[in-house]
Coordinates of C-alpha atoms in Angstrom, one line a residue:
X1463 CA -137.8 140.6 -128.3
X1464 CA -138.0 140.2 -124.7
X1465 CA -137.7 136.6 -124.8
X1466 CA -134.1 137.3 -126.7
X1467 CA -133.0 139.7 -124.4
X1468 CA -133.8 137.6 -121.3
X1469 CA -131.5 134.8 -123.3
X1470 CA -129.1 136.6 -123.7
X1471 CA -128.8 137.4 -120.2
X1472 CA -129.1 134.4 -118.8
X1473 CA -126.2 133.1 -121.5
X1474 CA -123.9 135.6 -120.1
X1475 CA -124.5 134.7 -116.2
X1476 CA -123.6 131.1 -117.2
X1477 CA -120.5 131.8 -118.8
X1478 CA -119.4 134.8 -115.9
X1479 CA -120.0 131.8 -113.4
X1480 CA -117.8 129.1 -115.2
X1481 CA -114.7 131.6 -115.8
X1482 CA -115.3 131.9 -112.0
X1483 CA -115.4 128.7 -111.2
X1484 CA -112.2 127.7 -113.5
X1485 CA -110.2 131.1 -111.8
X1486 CA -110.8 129.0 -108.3
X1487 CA -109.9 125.3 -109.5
X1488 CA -106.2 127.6 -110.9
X1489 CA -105.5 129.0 -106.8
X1490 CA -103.0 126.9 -104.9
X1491 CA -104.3 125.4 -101.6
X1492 CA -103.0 126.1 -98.5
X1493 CA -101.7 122.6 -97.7
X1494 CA -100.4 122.3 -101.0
X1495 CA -97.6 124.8 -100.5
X1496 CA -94.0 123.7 -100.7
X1497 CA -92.6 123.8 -97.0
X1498 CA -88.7 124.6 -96.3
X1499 CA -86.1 121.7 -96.0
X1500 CA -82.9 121.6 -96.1
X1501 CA -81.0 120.5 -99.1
X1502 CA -78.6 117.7 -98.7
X1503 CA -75.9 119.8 -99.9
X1504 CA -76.5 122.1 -97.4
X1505 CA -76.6 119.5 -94.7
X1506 CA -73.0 119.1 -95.7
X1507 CA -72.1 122.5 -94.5
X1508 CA -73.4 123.3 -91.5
X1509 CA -72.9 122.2 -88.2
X1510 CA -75.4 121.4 -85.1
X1511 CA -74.3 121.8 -81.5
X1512 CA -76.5 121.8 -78.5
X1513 CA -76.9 124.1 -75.9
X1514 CA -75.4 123.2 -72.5
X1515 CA -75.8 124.8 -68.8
X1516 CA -72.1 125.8 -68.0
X1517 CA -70.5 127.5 -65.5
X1518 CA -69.3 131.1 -66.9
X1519 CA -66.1 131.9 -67.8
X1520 CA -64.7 135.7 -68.0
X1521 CA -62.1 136.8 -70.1
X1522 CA -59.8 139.8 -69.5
X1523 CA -57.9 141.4 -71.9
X1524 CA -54.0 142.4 -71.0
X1525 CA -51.4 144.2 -72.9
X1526 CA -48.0 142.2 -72.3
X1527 CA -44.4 142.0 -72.9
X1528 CA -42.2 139.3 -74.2
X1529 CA -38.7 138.8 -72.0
X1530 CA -36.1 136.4 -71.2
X1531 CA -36.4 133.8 -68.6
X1532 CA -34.1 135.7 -66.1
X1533 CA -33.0 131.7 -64.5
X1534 CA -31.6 130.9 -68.6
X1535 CA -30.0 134.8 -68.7
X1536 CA -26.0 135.2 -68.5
X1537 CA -24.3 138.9 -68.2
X1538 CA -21.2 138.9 -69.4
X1539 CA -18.7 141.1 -67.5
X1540 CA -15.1 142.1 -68.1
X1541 CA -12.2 140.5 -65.9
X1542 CA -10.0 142.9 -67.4
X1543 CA -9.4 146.3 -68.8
X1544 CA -7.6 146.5 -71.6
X1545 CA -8.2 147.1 -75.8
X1546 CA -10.9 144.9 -77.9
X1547 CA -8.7 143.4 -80.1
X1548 CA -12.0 140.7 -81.6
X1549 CA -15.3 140.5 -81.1
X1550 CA -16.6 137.3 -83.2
X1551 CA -20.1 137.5 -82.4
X1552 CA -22.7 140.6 -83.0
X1553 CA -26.3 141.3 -81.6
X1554 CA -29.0 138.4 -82.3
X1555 CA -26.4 135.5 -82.9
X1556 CA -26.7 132.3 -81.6
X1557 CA -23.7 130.9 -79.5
X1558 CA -22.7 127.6 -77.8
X1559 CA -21.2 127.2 -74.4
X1560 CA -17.6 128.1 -74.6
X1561 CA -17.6 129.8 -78.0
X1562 CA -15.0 132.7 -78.1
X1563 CA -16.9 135.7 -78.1
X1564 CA -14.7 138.3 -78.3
X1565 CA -10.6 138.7 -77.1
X1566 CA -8.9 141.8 -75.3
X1567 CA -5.3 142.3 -74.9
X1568 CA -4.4 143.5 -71.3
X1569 CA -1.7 144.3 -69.6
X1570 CA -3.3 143.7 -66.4
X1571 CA -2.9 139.6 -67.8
X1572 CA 1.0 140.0 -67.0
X1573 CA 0.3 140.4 -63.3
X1574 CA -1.2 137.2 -63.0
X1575 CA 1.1 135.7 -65.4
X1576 CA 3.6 136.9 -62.6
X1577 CA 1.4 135.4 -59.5
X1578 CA 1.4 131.9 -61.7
X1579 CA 5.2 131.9 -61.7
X1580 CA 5.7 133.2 -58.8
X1581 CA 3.1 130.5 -57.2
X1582 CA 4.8 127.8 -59.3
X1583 CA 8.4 128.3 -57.6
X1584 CA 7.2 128.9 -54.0
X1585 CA 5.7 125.5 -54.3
X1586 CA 8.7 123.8 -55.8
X1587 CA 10.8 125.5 -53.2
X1588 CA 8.2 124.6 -50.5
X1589 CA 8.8 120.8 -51.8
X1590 CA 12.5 121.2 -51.7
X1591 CA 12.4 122.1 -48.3
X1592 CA 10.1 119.2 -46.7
X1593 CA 11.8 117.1 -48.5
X1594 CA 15.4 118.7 -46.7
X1595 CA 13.1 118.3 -43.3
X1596 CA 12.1 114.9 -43.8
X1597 CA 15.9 113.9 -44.2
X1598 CA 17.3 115.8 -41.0
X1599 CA 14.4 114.0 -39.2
X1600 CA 15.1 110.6 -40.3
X1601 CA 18.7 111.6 -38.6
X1602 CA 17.8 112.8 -35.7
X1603 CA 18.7 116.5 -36.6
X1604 CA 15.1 117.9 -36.7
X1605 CA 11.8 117.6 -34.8
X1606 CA 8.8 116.5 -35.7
X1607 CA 7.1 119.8 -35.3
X1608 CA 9.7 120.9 -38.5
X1609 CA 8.4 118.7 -40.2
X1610 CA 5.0 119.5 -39.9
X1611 CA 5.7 122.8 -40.7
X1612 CA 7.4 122.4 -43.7
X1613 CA 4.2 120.1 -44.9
X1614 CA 1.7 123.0 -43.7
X1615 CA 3.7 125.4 -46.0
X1616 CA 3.4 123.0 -49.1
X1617 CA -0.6 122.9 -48.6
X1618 CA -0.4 126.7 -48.2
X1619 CA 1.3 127.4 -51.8
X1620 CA -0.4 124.2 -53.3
X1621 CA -3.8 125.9 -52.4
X1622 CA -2.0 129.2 -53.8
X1623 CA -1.2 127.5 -57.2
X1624 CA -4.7 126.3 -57.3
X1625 CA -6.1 129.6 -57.3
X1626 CA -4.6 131.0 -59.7
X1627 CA -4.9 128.4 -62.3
X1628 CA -8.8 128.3 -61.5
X1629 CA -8.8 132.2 -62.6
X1630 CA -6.8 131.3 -65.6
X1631 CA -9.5 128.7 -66.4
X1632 CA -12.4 130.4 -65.3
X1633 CA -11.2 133.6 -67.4
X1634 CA -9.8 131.9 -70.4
X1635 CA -6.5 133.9 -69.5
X1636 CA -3.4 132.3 -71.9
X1637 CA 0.5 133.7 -71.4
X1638 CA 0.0 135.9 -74.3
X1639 CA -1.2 138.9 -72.7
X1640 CA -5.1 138.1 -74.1
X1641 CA -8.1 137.8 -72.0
X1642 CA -10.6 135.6 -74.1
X1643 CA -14.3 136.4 -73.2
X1644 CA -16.5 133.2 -73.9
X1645 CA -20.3 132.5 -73.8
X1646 CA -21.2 131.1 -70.2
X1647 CA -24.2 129.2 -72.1
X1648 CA -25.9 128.1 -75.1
X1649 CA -28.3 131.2 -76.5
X1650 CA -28.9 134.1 -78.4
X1651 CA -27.1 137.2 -77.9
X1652 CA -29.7 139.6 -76.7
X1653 CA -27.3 142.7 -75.7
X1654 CA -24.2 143.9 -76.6
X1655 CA -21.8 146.7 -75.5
X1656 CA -18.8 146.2 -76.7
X1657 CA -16.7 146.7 -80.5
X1658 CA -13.5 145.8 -82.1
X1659 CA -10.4 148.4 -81.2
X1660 CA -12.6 150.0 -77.8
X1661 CA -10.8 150.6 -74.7
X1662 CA -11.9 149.2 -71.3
X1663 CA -11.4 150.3 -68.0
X1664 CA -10.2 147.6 -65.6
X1665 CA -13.2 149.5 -63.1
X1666 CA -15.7 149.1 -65.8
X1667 CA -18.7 147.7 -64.2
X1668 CA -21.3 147.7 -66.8
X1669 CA -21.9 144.0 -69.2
X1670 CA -20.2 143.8 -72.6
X1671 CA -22.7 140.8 -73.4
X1672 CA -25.7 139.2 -72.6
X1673 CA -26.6 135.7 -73.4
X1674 CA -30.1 134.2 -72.9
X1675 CA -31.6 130.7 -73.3
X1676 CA -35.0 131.3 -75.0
X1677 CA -36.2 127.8 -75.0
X1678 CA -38.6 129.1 -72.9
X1679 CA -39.3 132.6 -72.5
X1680 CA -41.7 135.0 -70.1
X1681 CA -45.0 137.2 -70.4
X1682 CA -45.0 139.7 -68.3
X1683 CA -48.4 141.6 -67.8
X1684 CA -50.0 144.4 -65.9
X1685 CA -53.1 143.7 -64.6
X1686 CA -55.4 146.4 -63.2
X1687 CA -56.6 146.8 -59.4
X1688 CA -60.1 146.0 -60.2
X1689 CA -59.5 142.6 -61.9
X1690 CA -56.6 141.4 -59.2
X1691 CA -59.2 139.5 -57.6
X1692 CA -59.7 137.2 -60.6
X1693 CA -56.5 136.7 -61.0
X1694 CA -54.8 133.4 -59.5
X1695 CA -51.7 131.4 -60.2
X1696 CA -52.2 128.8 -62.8
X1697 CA -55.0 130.3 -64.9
X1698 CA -54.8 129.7 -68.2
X1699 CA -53.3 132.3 -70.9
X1700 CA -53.8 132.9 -74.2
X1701 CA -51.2 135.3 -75.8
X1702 CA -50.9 136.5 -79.2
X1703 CA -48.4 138.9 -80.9
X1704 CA -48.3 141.6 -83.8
X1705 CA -45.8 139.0 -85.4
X1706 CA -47.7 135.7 -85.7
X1707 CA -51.2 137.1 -85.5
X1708 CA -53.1 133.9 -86.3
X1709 CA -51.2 131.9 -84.1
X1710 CA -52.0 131.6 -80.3
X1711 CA -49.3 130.3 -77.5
X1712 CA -51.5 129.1 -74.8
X1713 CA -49.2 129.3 -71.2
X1714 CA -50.3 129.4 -67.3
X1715 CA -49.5 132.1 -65.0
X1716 CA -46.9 131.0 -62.7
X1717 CA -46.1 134.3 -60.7
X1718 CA -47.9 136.8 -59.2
X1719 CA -45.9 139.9 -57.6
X1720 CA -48.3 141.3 -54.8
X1721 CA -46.8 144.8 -54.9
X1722 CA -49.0 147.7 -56.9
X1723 CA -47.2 150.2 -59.4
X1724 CA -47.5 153.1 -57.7
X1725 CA -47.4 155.5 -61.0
X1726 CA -49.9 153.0 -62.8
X1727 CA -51.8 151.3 -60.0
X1728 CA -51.5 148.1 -61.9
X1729 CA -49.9 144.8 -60.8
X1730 CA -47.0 142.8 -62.5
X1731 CA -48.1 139.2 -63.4
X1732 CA -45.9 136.3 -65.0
X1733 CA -46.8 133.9 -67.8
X1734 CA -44.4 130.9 -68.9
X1735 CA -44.6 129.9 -72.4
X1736 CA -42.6 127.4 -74.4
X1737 CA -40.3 128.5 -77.6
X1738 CA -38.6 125.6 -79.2
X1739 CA -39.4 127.4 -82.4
X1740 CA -37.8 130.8 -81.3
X1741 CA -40.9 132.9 -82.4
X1742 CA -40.4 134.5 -79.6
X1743 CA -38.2 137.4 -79.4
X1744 CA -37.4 139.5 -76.1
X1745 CA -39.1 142.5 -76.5
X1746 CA -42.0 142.0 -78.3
X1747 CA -45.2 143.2 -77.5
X1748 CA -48.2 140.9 -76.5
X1749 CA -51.4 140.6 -75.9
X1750 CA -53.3 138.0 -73.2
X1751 CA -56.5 136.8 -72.9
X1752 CA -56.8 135.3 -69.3
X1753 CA -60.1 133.2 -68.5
X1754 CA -61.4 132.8 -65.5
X1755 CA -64.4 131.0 -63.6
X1756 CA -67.5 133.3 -62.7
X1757 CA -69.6 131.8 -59.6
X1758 CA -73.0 131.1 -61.8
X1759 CA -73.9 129.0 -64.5
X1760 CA -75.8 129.7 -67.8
X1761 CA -76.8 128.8 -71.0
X1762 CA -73.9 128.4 -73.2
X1763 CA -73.4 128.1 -77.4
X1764 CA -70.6 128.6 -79.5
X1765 CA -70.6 132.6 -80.0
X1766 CA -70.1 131.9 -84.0
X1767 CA -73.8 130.7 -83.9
X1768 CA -75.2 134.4 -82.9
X1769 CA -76.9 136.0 -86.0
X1770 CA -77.1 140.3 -85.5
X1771 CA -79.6 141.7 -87.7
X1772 CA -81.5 145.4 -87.3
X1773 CA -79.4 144.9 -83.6
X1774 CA -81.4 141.8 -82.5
X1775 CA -79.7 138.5 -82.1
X1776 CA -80.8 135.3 -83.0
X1777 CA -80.2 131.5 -83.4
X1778 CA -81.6 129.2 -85.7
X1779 CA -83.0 126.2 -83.5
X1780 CA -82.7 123.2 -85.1
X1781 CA -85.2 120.2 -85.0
X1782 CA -85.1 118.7 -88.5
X1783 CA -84.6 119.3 -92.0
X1784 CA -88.1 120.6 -92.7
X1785 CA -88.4 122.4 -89.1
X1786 CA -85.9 125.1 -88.6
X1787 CA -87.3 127.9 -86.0
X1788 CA -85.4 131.7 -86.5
X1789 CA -85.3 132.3 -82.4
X1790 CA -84.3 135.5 -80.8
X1791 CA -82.3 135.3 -77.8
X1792 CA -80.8 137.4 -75.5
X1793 CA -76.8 137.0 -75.0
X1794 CA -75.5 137.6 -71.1
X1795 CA -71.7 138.2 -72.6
X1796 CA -69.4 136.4 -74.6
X1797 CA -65.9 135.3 -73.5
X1798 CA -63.4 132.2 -74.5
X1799 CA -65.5 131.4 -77.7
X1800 CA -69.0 131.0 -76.0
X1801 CA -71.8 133.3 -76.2
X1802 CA -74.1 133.2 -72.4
X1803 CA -77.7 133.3 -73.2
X1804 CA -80.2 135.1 -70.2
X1805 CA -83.2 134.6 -72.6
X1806 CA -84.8 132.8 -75.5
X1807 CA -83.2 129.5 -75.5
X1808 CA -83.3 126.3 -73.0
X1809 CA -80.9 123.8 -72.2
X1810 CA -81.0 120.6 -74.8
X1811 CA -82.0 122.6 -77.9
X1812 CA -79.8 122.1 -81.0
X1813 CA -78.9 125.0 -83.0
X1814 CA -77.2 125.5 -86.3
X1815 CA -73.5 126.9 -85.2
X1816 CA -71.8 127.0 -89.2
X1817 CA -73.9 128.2 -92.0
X1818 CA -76.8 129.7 -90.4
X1819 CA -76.8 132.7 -92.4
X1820 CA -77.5 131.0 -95.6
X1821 CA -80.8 129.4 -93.5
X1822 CA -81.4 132.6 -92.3
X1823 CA -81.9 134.3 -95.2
X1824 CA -83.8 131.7 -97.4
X1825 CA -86.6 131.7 -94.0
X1826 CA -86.6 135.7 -93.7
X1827 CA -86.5 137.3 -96.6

């Protein structure tokens, strides 16, 4: 019975050890695991950049406003006073150099319609009578010195005659009592004060038109007294507007006005931008971005390669498909598309600047 017993026993330790034994041929070894690579899809998608040593740029922020280049802006004033009898153009139009804008009948058009004729036949009389002088000198009847006065009086109402007829052209006057107001320049309208059937005063001293070339218009921006010492002529602009607010006009700023605002404390600065496509418009509102050089150099990255998570940052280093590090770094500031690193990452690393959050992910959950 014993001998059974001790058989038994001996039967079961045998079979205990080889289930053990199988169990421990079944467990993965540790340099058998499957290691992280990239996929060559994925490879497709992202992009690598490498970290550079540059000098820092700054970036200030500036709320702006869109105006017309005041050397491509005509006022429009009225010679006359009299009644609107036309106005062919309204607010926002586009006109061409010497387009009728609008036509007022006057009275006061009479009175130089008066000094024309009257300017005409003082010269024709003037003639008449150095011609009469020129005769009684050839005859010995006159002097010399008659003569010359006749000739002085001819220049006199020649010069006369010449003045009025550069008003008439100048002021598109006609003989029909009608003062016709034309556009000085080719542009848009940008203000108008002036409708059909209204009165003007002949001492009216206020513009019935403006016309502006926008070809080319101005930024104007206030910039406060703390950042006026990064502020110098030619730095670069970046403006942007409610309008268009994917698109970005880059100008330079090509006037500074060195006086303060004394109710805002804020200085008036000038950015030229190019509008060939009129998108434009006087009056709208802008914003600028103005970079500027800071006197030190640091690691820089594309900023669209920081990864925040649990309000860390990070960057995946890259150093081949199979060896992707998840590095945390600390970012100085980020200005003009660049994120400044202080900590965590050295000059010549490559890092993964598109699709980094997919890598991320797969690595860290």
């Amino acid at each position: 019975m014993k001998i059974t017993i001790i058989k038994a026993c001996f039967a079961f330790a045998l079979t205990a050890l080889s289930i053990g034994c199988g169990s421990r041929s079944q467990m993965p070894d540790e340099d058998t695991k499957k290691t992280f690579s990239i996929s060559d899809t994925m490879m497709k998608r992202i992009v690598i950049d490498t970290a550079q040593i540059q000098q820092v740029q700054g970036e200030l922020t500036l709320n702006g406003k869109i105006i017309a280049d005041e050397n491509k802006l005509v006022n429009v004033f009225p010679f006359v006073g009299g009644t609107v009898s036309e106005v062919r153009y309204e607010l926002g139009d586009y006109v061409r150099k010497g387009e009728v804008l609008a036509v007022i009948k006057s009275g006061e058009v009479a009175e130089y319609e008066r000094q024309l004729i009257d300017a005409q036949s003082d010269l024709l009389l003037a003639k008449k009578n150095l011609g009469v002088q020129r005769d009684l000198f050839s005859s010995r009847l006159t002097s010399e010195r008659d003569v010359a006065t006749a000739e002085k009086e001819v220049e006199k109402d020649e010069a006369e005659l010449k003045r009025i007829q550069e008003v008439y052209r100048i002021y598109s006057i006609n003989n029909s009592a009608q003062y016709v107001v034309k556009a000085p320049i080719n542009g848009f309208i940008i203000e108008k004060n002036i409708n059909r059937d209204m009165t003007l005063r002949s001492d009216k001293s206020d513009n019935i038109f403006t016309v502006a070339d926008i070809d080319d218009v101005w930024t104007m921006a206030n910039v406060y007294e703390s950042d006026i010492s990064k502020i110098s002529i030619g730095l670069e602009a970046q403006i942007r507007t409610i309008a268009y607010p994917d698109s970005v006009i880059i100008g330079k700023v090509d006037k500074i006005f060195n006086i303060l605002d004394p109710q805002t404390k804020t200085m008036s600065i000038r950015i030229k931008l190019s509008n060939s496509r009129y998108i434009l418009k006087p009056g709208m509102a802008a914003t600028v971005y103005l970079r500027y050089n800071e006197p030190r150099s640091m690691t820089a990255i594309p900023a669209s390669s920081i990864i925040f998570d649990k309000g860390k940052t990070f960057v995946m280093v890259y150093r081949s498909r199979s060896d992707v590090e998840t590095r945390k770094v600390t970012v100085a500031q980020t200005a003009a598309g660049h994120a400044y690193i202080s900590s965590g990452l050295a000059e010549g690393e490559r890092i993964i600047t598109r699709g980094q959050l997919y890598i991320y992910d797969a690595l860290n959950d």
